[in-house]
Amino acid sequence: MGRPARAPGPTGVVGRLWSAVGSAALVVVVLAVLTGCSAGGSARADAEATAERFAQAVSAGRGATACALLTRDAREDVETASGVGCATGISRLRLAVPPADAPGDTLVYGRAAMVDQGGPALFLARSGSTWLVRAAACTPRTDAPYDCTVDGS
């Protein structure tokens, strides 16, 4: 018994062109999968930069700067929890934030990100071309969602 017969494919110039188009399409698909799955270095770096600016602002007591990096719902949560405006209230909440330059993990899922620098985590949301903090000072709980001091979800 010999090999099974193969269906004839395009030959000559058409065959070479078909092969080149197929190879190019494969490269495009592979690149799209790789960059899509990694969420892109730029998105990750931008989310980390926002988390770092937020941690620096909170640590330095710059409430207005920290609040400018929060989503609208997160600002409202700060005001509800503290009973005062966000710029003053964020200091009253005494958020636990890791040092701004602490190493950690950043996971990006489309328009959402989580930055965990070995302490309380931050959850971010993409707003236009920037990232904003949606939840802050979040600690994991067994068999339950994170417990966040600021929760704008």
Coordinates of C-alpha atoms in Angstrom, one line a residue:
M1 CA 0.0 0.0 0.0
G2 CA 1.3 3.4 -0.9
R3 CA 0.5 6.8 0.3
P4 CA -3.1 8.1 0.1
A5 CA -3.6 10.3 -2.9
R6 CA -3.6 14.1 -2.2
A7 CA -6.0 16.5 -3.7
P8 CA -4.2 18.5 -6.4
G9 CA -3.3 22.0 -5.4
P10 CA -2.5 25.0 -7.4
T11 CA 0.7 24.8 -9.4
G12 CA 3.1 27.1 -11.0
V13 CA 2.8 30.9 -10.4
V14 CA -0.6 30.4 -8.8
G15 CA 0.7 27.8 -6.5
R16 CA 3.6 29.9 -5.3
L17 CA 1.4 32.9 -4.8
W18 CA -1.1 30.8 -2.9
S19 CA 1.7 29.5 -0.7
A20 CA 3.0 33.0 0.0
V21 CA -0.5 34.3 0.8
G22 CA -1.1 31.4 3.1
S23 CA 2.3 31.9 4.9
A24 CA 1.7 35.7 5.3
A25 CA -1.8 35.0 6.7
L26 CA -0.3 32.5 9.2
V27 CA 2.2 35.1 10.3
V28 CA -0.5 37.7 10.8
V29 CA -2.7 35.3 12.8
V30 CA 0.2 34.2 15.0
L31 CA 1.2 37.8 15.7
A32 CA -2.4 38.8 16.5
V33 CA -2.7 35.9 18.9
L34 CA 0.6 36.7 20.6
T35 CA 0.0 40.4 21.0
G36 CA -3.7 40.0 21.9
C37 CA -3.0 37.4 24.6
S38 CA -0.2 39.5 26.1
A39 CA -2.4 42.5 26.2
G40 CA 0.5 44.5 24.8
G41 CA 3.4 45.8 26.7
S42 CA 2.1 49.4 26.3
A43 CA -1.2 48.7 28.0
R44 CA 0.6 46.9 30.9
A45 CA 3.2 49.7 31.3
D46 CA 0.4 52.4 31.2
A47 CA -1.6 50.6 33.9
E48 CA 1.5 50.2 36.0
A49 CA 2.3 53.9 35.6
T50 CA -1.2 54.9 36.8
A51 CA -0.9 52.6 39.8
E52 CA 2.5 54.1 40.6
R53 CA 1.2 57.7 40.4
F54 CA -1.8 56.7 42.5
A55 CA 0.4 55.1 45.2
Q56 CA 2.8 58.1 45.2
A57 CA -0.1 60.5 45.6
V58 CA -1.8 58.6 48.4
S59 CA 1.6 58.1 50.2
A60 CA 2.4 61.8 49.9
G61 CA -1.1 62.9 51.1
R62 CA -1.9 64.6 47.7
G63 CA -5.6 63.8 47.8
A64 CA -6.6 65.8 44.8
T65 CA -4.0 64.1 42.6
A66 CA -5.1 60.6 43.9
C67 CA -8.8 61.4 43.3
A68 CA -8.0 62.6 39.7
L69 CA -6.7 59.0 39.1
L70 CA -10.0 57.4 40.3
T71 CA -13.0 56.5 38.3
R72 CA -16.2 58.5 39.0
D73 CA -17.7 55.6 40.9
A74 CA -14.5 55.1 43.0
R75 CA -14.5 58.9 43.9
E76 CA -18.1 58.6 45.0
D77 CA -17.3 55.6 47.1
V78 CA -14.5 57.6 48.8
E79 CA -16.9 60.4 49.5
T80 CA -19.6 58.0 50.8
A81 CA -17.2 56.1 53.1
S82 CA -15.5 59.2 54.4
G83 CA -18.4 61.6 54.6
V84 CA -16.3 64.4 52.9
G85 CA -15.1 65.3 49.5
C86 CA -12.7 62.9 47.8
A87 CA -9.5 65.0 48.1
T88 CA -9.9 65.1 51.9
G89 CA -11.7 61.7 52.3
I90 CA -9.0 59.6 50.6
S91 CA -6.6 60.6 53.3
R92 CA -9.1 59.8 56.0
L93 CA -9.5 56.3 54.7
R94 CA -5.8 55.6 55.3
L95 CA -5.4 53.4 52.3
A96 CA -2.8 50.7 52.5
V97 CA -0.7 51.1 49.3
P98 CA 2.6 49.4 48.6
P99 CA 5.6 51.6 47.8
A100 CA 5.2 53.0 44.3
D101 CA 8.3 51.3 43.0
A102 CA 7.6 47.9 44.6
P103 CA 7.9 45.0 42.1
G104 CA 4.7 43.1 41.3
D105 CA 2.4 41.5 38.8
T106 CA 0.2 43.4 36.4
L107 CA -2.5 41.5 34.6
V108 CA -4.4 43.3 31.7
Y109 CA -7.6 41.9 30.3
G110 CA -8.8 44.2 27.6
R111 CA -10.1 47.3 29.3
A112 CA -9.5 46.1 32.9
A113 CA -6.2 45.6 34.8
M114 CA -5.1 44.4 38.2
V115 CA -1.8 45.6 39.7
D116 CA -0.6 43.6 42.6
Q117 CA 2.7 44.8 44.1
G118 CA 2.9 42.2 46.8
G119 CA 0.4 44.1 49.1
P120 CA -3.0 45.4 48.6
A121 CA -4.0 45.2 44.9
L122 CA -5.4 48.0 42.6
F123 CA -8.0 47.3 40.0
L124 CA -8.0 49.7 37.0
A125 CA -10.3 50.4 34.1
R126 CA -9.5 51.9 30.8
S127 CA -11.1 55.3 30.2
G128 CA -10.5 56.5 26.7
S129 CA -6.7 56.4 26.3
T130 CA -5.9 56.4 30.0
W131 CA -6.2 54.1 32.9
L132 CA -8.1 55.0 36.1
V133 CA -8.2 53.2 39.5
R134 CA -11.5 51.5 39.9
A135 CA -10.8 49.8 43.3
A136 CA -7.9 50.3 45.7
A137 CA -6.4 48.7 48.8
C138 CA -7.9 45.3 47.8
T139 CA -7.0 42.2 49.7
P140 CA -7.9 38.7 48.5
R141 CA -10.4 36.6 50.5
T142 CA -10.8 32.9 50.4
D143 CA -13.6 31.8 48.1
A144 CA -14.8 35.3 47.7
P145 CA -14.0 38.4 45.7
Y146 CA -11.4 40.9 46.9
D147 CA -12.2 43.1 49.8
C148 CA -11.5 46.7 48.7
T149 CA -11.4 49.8 50.9
V150 CA -12.3 51.8 47.8
D151 CA -14.6 50.0 45.5
G152 CA -16.0 51.8 42.5
S153 CA -17.3 48.7 40.7

